[in-house]
Short mmCIF file of C-alpha atoms in Angstrom, two decimals:
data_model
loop_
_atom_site.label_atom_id
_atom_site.label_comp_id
_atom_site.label_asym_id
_atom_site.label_seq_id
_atom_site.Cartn_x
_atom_site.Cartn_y
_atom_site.Cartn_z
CA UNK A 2 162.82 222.13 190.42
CA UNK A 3 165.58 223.87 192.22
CA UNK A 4 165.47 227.25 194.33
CA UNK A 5 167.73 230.17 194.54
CA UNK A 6 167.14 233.23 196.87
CA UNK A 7 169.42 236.17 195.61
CA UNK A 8 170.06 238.05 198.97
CA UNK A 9 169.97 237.51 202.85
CA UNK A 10 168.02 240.93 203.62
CA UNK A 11 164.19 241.14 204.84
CA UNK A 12 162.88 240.04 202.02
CA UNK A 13 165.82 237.41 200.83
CA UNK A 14 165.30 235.85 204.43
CA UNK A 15 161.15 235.86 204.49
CA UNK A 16 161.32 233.88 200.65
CA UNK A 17 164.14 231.48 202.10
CA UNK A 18 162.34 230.91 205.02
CA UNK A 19 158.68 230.54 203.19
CA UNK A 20 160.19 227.60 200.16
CA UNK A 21 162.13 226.07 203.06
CA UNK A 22 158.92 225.55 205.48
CA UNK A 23 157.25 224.49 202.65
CA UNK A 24 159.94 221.05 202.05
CA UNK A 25 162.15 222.52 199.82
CA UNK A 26 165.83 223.10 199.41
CA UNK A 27 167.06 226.11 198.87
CA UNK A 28 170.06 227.95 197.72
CA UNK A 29 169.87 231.23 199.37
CA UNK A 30 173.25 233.27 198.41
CA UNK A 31 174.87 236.42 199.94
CA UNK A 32 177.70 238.42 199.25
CA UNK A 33 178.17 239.80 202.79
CA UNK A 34 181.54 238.11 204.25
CA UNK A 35 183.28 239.06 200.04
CA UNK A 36 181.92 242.20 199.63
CA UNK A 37 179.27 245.09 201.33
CA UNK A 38 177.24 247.56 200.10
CA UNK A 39 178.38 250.97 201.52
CA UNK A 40 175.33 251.12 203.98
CA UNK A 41 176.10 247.50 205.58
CA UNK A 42 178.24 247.48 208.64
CA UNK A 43 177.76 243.83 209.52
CA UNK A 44 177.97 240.39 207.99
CA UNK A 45 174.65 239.58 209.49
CA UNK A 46 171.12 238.83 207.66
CA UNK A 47 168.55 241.23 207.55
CA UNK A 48 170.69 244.11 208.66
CA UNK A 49 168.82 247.60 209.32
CA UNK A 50 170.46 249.83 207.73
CA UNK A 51 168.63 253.07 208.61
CA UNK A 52 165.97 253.60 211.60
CA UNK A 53 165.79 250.67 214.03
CA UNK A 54 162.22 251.15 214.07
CA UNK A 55 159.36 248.71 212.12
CA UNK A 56 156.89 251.51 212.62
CA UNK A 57 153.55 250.90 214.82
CA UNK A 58 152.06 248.14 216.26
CA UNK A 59 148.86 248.86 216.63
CA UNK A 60 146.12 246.88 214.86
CA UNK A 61 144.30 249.63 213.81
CA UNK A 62 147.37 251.76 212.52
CA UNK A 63 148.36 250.56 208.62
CA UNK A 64 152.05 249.33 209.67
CA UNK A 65 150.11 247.26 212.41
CA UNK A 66 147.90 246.06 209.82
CA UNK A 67 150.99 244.76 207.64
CA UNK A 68 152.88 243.21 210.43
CA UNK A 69 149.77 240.89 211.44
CA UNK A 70 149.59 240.04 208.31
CA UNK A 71 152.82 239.12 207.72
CA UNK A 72 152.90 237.14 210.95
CA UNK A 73 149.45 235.07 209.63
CA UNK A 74 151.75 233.77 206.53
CA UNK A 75 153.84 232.25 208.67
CA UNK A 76 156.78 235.48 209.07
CA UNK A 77 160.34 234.65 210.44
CA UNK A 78 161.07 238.41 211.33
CA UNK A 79 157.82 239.78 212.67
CA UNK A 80 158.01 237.15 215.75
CA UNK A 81 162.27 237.86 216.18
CA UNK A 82 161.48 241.52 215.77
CA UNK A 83 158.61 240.94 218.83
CA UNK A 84 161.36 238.70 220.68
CA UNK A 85 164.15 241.78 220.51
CA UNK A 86 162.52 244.86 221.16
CA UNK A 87 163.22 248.09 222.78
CA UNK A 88 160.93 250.35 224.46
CA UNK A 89 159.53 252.83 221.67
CA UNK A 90 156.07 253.99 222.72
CA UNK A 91 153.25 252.89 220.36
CA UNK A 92 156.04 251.68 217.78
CA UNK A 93 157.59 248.02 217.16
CA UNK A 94 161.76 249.05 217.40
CA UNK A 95 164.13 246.42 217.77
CA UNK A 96 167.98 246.35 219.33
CA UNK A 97 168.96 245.93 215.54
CA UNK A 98 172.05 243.77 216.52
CA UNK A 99 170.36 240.98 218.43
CA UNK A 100 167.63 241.25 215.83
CA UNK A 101 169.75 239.97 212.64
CA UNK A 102 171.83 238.24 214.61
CA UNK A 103 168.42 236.16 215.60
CA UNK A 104 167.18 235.90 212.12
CA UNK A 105 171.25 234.91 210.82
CA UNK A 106 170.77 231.72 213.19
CA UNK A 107 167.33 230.80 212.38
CA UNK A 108 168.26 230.89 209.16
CA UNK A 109 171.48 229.17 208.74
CA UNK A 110 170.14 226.24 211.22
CA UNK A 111 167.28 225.18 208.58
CA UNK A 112 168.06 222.11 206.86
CA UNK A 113 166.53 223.23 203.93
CA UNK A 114 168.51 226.41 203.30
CA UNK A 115 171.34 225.86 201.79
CA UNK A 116 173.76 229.41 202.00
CA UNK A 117 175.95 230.33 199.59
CA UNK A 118 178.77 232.90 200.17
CA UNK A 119 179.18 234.65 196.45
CA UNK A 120 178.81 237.31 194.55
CA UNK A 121 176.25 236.88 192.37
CA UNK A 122 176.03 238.58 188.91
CA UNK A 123 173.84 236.78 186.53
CA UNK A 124 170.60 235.51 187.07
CA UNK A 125 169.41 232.00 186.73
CA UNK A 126 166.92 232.03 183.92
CA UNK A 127 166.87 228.37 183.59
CA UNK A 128 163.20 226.71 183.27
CA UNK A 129 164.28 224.12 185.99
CA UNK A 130 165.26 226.87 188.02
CA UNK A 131 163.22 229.75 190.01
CA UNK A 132 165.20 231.97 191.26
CA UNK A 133 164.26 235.29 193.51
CA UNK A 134 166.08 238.00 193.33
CA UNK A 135 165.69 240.03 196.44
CA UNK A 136 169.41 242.08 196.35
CA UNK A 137 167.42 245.52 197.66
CA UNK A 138 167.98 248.83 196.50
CA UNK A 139 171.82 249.40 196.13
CA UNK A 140 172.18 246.33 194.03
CA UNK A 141 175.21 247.47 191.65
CA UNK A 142 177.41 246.41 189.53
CA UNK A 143 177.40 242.99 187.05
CA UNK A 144 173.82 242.11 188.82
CA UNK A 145 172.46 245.51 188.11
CA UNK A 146 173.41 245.45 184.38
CA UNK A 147 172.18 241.75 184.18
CA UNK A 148 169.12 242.91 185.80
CA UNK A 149 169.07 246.05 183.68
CA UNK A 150 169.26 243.41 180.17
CA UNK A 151 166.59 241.18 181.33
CA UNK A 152 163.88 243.72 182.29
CA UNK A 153 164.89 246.98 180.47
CA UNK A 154 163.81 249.22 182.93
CA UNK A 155 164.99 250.80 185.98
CA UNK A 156 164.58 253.74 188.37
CA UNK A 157 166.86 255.20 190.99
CA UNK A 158 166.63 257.63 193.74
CA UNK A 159 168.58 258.15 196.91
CA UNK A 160 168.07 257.04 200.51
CA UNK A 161 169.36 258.75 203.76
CA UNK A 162 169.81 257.84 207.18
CA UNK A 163 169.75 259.82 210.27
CA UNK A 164 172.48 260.26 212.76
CA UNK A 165 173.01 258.33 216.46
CA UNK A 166 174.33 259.81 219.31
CA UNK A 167 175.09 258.42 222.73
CA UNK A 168 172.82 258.57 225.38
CA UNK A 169 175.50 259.84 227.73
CA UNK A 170 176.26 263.00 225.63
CA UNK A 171 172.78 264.31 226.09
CA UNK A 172 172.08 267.30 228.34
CA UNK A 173 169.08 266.08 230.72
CA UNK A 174 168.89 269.47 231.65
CA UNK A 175 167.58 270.63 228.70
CA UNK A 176 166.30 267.51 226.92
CA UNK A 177 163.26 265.96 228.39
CA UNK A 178 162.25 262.13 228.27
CA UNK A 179 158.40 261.70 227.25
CA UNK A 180 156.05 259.92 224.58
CA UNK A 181 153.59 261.82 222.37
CA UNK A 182 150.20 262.42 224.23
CA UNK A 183 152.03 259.66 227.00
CA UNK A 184 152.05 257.39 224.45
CA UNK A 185 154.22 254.18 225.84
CA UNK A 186 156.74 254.54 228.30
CA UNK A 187 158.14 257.72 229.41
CA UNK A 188 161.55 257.18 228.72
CA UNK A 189 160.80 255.80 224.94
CA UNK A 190 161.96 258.87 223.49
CA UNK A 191 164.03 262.30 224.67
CA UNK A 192 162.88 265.61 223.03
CA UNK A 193 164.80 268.57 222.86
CA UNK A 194 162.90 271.88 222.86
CA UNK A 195 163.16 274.61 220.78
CA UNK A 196 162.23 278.45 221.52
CA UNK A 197 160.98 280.29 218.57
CA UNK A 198 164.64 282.25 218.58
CA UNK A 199 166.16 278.82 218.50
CA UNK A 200 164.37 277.37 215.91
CA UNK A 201 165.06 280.24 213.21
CA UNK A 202 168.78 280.15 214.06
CA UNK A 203 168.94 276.57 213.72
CA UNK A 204 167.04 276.32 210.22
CA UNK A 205 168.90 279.31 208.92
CA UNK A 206 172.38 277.40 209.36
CA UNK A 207 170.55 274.16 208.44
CA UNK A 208 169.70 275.41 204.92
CA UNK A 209 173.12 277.25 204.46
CA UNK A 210 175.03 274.17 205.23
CA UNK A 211 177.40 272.35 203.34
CA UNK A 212 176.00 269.05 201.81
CA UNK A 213 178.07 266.35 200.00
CA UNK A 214 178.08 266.70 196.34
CA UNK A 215 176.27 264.12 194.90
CA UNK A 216 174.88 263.82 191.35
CA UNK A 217 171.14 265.30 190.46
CA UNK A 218 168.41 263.14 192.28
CA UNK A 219 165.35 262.56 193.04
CA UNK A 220 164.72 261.54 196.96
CA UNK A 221 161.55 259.81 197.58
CA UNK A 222 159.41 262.24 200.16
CA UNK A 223 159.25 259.52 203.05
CA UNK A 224 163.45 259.84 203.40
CA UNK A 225 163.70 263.30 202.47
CA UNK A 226 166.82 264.97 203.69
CA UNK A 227 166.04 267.19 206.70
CA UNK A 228 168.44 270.32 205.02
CA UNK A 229 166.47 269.50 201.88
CA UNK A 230 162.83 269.81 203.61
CA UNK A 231 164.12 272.85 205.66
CA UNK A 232 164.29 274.70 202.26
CA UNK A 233 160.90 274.21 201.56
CA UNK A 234 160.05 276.88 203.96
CA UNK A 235 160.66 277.67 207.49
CA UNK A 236 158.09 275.97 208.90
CA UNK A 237 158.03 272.73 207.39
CA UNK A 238 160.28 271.10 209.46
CA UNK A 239 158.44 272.33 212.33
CA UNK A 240 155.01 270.69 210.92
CA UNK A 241 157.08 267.41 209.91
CA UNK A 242 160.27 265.62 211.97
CA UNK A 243 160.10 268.60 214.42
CA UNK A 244 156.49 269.03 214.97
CA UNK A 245 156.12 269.81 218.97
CA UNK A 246 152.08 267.94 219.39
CA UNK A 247 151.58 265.86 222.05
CA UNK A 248 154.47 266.90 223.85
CA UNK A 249 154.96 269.36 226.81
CA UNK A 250 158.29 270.53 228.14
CA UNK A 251 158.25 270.14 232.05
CA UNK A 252 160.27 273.09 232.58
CA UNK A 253 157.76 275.63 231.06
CA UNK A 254 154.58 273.47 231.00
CA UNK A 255 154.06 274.43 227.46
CA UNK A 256 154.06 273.14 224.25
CA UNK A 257 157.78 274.04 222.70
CA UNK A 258 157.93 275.98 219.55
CA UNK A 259 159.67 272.65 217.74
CA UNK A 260 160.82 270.03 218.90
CA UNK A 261 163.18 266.93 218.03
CA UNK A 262 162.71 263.51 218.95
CA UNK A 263 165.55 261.06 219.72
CA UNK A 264 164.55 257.36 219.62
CA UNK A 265 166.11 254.14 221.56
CA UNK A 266 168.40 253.25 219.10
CA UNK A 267 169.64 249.79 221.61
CA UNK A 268 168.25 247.67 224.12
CA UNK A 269 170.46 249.17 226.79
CA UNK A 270 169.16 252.76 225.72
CA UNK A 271 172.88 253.45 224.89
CA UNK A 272 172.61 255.32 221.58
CA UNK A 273 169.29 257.38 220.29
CA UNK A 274 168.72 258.27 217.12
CA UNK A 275 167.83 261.47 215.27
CA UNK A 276 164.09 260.91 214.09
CA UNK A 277 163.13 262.36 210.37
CA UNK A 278 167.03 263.60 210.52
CA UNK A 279 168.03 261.75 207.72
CA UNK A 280 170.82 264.35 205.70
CA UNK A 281 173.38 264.60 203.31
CA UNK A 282 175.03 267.38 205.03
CA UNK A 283 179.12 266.78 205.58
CA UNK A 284 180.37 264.80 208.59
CA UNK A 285 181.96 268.31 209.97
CA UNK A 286 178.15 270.27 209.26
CA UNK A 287 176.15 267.73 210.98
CA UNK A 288 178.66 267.91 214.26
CA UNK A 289 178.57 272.01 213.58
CA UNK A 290 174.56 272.28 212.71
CA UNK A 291 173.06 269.20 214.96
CA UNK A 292 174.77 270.41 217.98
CA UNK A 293 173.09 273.53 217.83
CA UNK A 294 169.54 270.97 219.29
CA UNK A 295 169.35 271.89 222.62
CA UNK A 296 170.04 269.42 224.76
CA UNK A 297 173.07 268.25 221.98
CA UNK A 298 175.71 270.92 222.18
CA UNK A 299 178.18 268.18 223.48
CA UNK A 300 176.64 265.25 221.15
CA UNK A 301 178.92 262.48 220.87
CA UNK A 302 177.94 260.96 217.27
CA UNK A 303 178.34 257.44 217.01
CA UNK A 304 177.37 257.32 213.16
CA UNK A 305 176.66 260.19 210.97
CA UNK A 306 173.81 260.50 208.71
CA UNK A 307 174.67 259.34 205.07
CA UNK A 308 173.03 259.11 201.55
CA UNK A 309 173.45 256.31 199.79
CA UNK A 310 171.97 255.25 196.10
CA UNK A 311 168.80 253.13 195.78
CA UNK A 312 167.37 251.65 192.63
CA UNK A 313 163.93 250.25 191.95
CA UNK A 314 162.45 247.88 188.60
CA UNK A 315 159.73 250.32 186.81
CA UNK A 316 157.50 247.18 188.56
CA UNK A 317 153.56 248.33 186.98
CA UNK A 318 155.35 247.69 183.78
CA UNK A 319 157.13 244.33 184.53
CA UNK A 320 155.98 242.55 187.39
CA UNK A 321 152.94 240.58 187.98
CA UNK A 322 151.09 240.80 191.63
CA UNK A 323 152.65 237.91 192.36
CA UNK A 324 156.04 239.32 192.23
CA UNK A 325 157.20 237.08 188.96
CA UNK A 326 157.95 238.81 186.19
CA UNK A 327 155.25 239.10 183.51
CA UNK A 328 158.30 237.98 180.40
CA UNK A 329 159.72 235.56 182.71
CA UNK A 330 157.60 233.96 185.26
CA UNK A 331 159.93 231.78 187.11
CA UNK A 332 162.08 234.77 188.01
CA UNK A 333 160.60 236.77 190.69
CA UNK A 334 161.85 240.04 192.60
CA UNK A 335 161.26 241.15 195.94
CA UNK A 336 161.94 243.69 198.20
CA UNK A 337 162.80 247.17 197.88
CA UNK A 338 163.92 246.95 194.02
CA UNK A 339 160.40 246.45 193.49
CA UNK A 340 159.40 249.65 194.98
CA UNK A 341 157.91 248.77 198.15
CA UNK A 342 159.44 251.29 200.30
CA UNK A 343 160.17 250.00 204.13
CA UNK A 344 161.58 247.13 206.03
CA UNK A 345 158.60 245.14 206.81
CA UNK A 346 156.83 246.25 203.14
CA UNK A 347 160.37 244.75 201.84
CA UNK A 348 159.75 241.93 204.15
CA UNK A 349 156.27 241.39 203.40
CA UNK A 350 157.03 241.20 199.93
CA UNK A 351 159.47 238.36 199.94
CA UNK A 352 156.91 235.89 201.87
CA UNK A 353 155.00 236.59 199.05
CA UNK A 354 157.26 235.94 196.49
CA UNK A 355 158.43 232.54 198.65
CA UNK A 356 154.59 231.19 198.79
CA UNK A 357 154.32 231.96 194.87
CA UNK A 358 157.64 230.22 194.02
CA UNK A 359 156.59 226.98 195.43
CA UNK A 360 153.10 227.48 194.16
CA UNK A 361 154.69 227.69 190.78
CA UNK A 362 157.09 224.67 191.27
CA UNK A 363 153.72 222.95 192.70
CA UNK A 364 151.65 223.80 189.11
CA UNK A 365 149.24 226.11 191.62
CA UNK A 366 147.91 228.90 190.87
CA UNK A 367 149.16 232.32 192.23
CA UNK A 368 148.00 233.17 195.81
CA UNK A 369 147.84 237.24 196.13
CA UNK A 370 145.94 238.52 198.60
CA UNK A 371 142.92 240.83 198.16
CA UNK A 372 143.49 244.23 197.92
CA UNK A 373 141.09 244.67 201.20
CA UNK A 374 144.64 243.77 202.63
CA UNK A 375 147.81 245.38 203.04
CA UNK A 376 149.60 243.26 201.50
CA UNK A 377 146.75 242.80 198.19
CA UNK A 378 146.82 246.26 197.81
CA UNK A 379 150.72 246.62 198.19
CA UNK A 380 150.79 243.95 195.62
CA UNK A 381 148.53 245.35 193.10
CA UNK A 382 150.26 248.70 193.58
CA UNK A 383 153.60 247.92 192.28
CA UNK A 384 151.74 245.70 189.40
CA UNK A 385 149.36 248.15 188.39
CA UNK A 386 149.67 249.01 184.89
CA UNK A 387 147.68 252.49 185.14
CA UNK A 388 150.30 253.86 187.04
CA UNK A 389 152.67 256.14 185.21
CA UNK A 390 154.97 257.79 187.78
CA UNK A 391 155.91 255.12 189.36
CA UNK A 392 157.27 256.02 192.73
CA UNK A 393 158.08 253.42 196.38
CA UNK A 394 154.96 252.88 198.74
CA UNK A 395 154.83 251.94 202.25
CA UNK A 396 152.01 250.52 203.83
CA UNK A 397 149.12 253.44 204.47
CA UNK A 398 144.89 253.18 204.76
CA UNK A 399 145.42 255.64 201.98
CA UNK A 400 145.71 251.89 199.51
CA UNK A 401 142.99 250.28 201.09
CA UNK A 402 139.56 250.59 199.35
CA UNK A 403 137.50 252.14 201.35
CA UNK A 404 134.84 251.54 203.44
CA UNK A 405 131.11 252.61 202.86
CA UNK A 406 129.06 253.96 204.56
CA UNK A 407 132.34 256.14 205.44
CA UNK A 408 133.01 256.11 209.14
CA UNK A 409 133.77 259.44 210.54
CA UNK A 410 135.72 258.73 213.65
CA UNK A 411 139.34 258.01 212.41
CA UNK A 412 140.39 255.61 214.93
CA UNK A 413 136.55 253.48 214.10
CA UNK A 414 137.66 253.48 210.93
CA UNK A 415 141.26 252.42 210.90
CA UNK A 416 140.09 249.60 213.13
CA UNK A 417 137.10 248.67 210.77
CA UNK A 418 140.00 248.91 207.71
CA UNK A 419 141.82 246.36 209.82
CA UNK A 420 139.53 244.01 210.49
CA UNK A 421 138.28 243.79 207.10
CA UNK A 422 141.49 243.05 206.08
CA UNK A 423 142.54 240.17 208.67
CA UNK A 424 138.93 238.78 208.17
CA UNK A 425 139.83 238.70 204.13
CA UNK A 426 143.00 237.42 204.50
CA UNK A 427 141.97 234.62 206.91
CA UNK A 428 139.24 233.73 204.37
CA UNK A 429 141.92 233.30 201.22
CA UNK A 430 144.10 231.31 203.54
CA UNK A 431 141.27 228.96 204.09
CA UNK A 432 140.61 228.47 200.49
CA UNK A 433 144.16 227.41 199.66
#
């Protein structure tokens, strides 16, 4: 039986990785070095494209939960990420360059990967052949339309990504450095306050600025253009990406009006980025409208938010919790184009695919987790036939079954939710 990985992202890496542990060879091919999509900057594996951060690290916290998970099946980029990160308060954020650059060496000095430069754009259907196809969200092109004649189905939506500015460029004197409620170290993250004056001049030339012209679209909430939330109502960026709890400017010992948060972008704290600033506003608008954050009147921007076009398989319709697809079950998917929405989920997905592969070329049955874990219930999300929207999901207690009796204390019951969850998974792996 003969392996091929279709992408070197999260997930393309985490299958790789997974069939190659397990004794086999595998092909794993990327197009990076001919060709980029127009979010990739770099010709290195598991590139973040958007926020440098993996989310929180916590145990009891649901992106905590995933990552601990992951790291039980045997991971490749929860330990690098661990090895490479940055200072971010209560979250896992990496120095994204050393990061892939990690995870490019790892994986090309594996015997059993085998890496193939090319542009792929059919897929191997081939019954002595299982192939993964794990080309993430902006797959275009030949692929796309091969993809688009073997399943049938697709969706699409559109991403965005927030700005970076240098550290340098920020005015101390106005900006201050602190964590939520202390949260981590103090210089994790610098906050710019906003007066209530401030606030209403800034959203009124937010939601009167000019964005690029794109085509009609849908935006999945979690990325939702800050211009496009700020028209919701002029408050709702101020209870979302520019919500002031937890945080206390020094130089009035008050709560601000809003705030925004800039997050450690580097290891060297070099560049910060804009958090929940993702925006399709022109290059020209974001300089005029960002710099209007106190504390960024002289920003230097060292990338400016863009929007760029995602596309997800209709999964509850076509894929099995396994990742395979129901029509073809030696062709599996992972990764973002199955609508798990984040780079760990993405991640997370791809072991899972890699573990069923060989299982398959093995004669084994599937291995899924329960859905008392994060990745179960991720897994039965996207294969759920009930569901009728289908829209992306990153990992949240909200998937989990619950517990009973209900515990009333939040933080109790997060940590109870976790610990069922490790305690189930642990249990499966024992039984394999």
């Amino acid at each position: 039986m003969k392996f091929k990985v279709i992408g070197a992202g999260l997930a393309g890496v985490e299958a790789a990785w997974q069939i190659a542990n397990a004794g086999f060879q595998v092909d794993l091919y990327e197009m990076k070095g001919i060709k980029r999509t127009p979010a990739h900057k770099t010709d290195l594996f598991a590139e973040l494209v958007c926020s440098n951060s993996l989310k929180a690290s916590r145990i009891d916290s649901a992106a905590g939960l995933l990552k601990e998970e992951m790291f039980m099946l045997g991971s490749l980029t929860v330990p690098v990420a661990r090895e490479c990160a940055v200072p971010a308060g209560g979250a896992l954020a990496v120095d994204r360059d050393i990061f892939s650059k990690n995870i490019t060496d790892r994986i090309k000095a594996h015997k059993n990967i085998n890496m193939v430069n090319r542009v792929v754009s059919n897929i191997d259907c081939s019954d002595d052949t299982i192939t993964i196809v794990a080309t993430g969200p902006l797959t275009d092109g030949e692929l796309a339309e091969n993809i688009k004649s073997l399943v049938g189905e697709y969706l699409s939506f559109y991403d965005a990504a927030a700005p970076i500015v240098t550290a340098e460029s920020i005015d101390m004197s106005k900006a201050f450095a602190a964590s939520r409620y202390n949260r981590g170290g103090e210089n994790d993250y610098i906050n710019c306050p906003f007066t209530k004056d401030e606030y209403e001049n800034f959203i009124n030339e937010l939601v009167n600025a000019q964005g690029a012209i794109v085509h009609d679209f849908d935006v999945y909430e979690g990325c939702m253009p800050i211009e496009k939330l700020a028209k919701r109502g002029l408050d709702a960026p101020r209870f979302g990406p520019m919500k002031p709890v937890g945080l206390v400017d020094p130089r009035t010992n008050h709560r601000p009006w809003a705030c925004v948060q800039l997050r450690r972008e580097n290891a060297k704290g070099s560049m910060f980025n804009l958090v929940g600033f993702q925006t399709n506003l022109k290059f020209g608008e974001q300089k005029r409208v960002f710099q209007m954050i106190p504390g960024l009147e002289n920003a230097e921007f060292v990338r400016y938010g863009v929007m760029h076009r995602n596309s997800f398989l209709n999964s509850p319709k076509l894929l099995n919790s396994d990742f395979s697809l129901r029509e073809k079950d030696n062709v599996f998917f992972a990764g973002q184009i199955t609508g798990v929405e984040g780079y760990m989920e993405s991640a997370g997905s791809g072991i899972l695919a890699g573990i069923n592969a060989v299982r398959k070329a093995r004669g084994q049955e599937s291995f899924v987790p329960e859905n008392l874990t994060m990745l179960g219930a991720l897994s039965e999300y996207i294969s759920d036939e009930s569901v009728k929207n289908f829209q992306p999901m990153g990992a949240n207690f909200g998937v989990l079954p619950p517990i009973e009796p209900k515990i009333k204390d939040k933080k109790e019951r997060y940590m109870a939710l976790s610990e069922r969850a490790l305690n189930s998974l642990k249990a499966s792996m024992e039984k394999l």
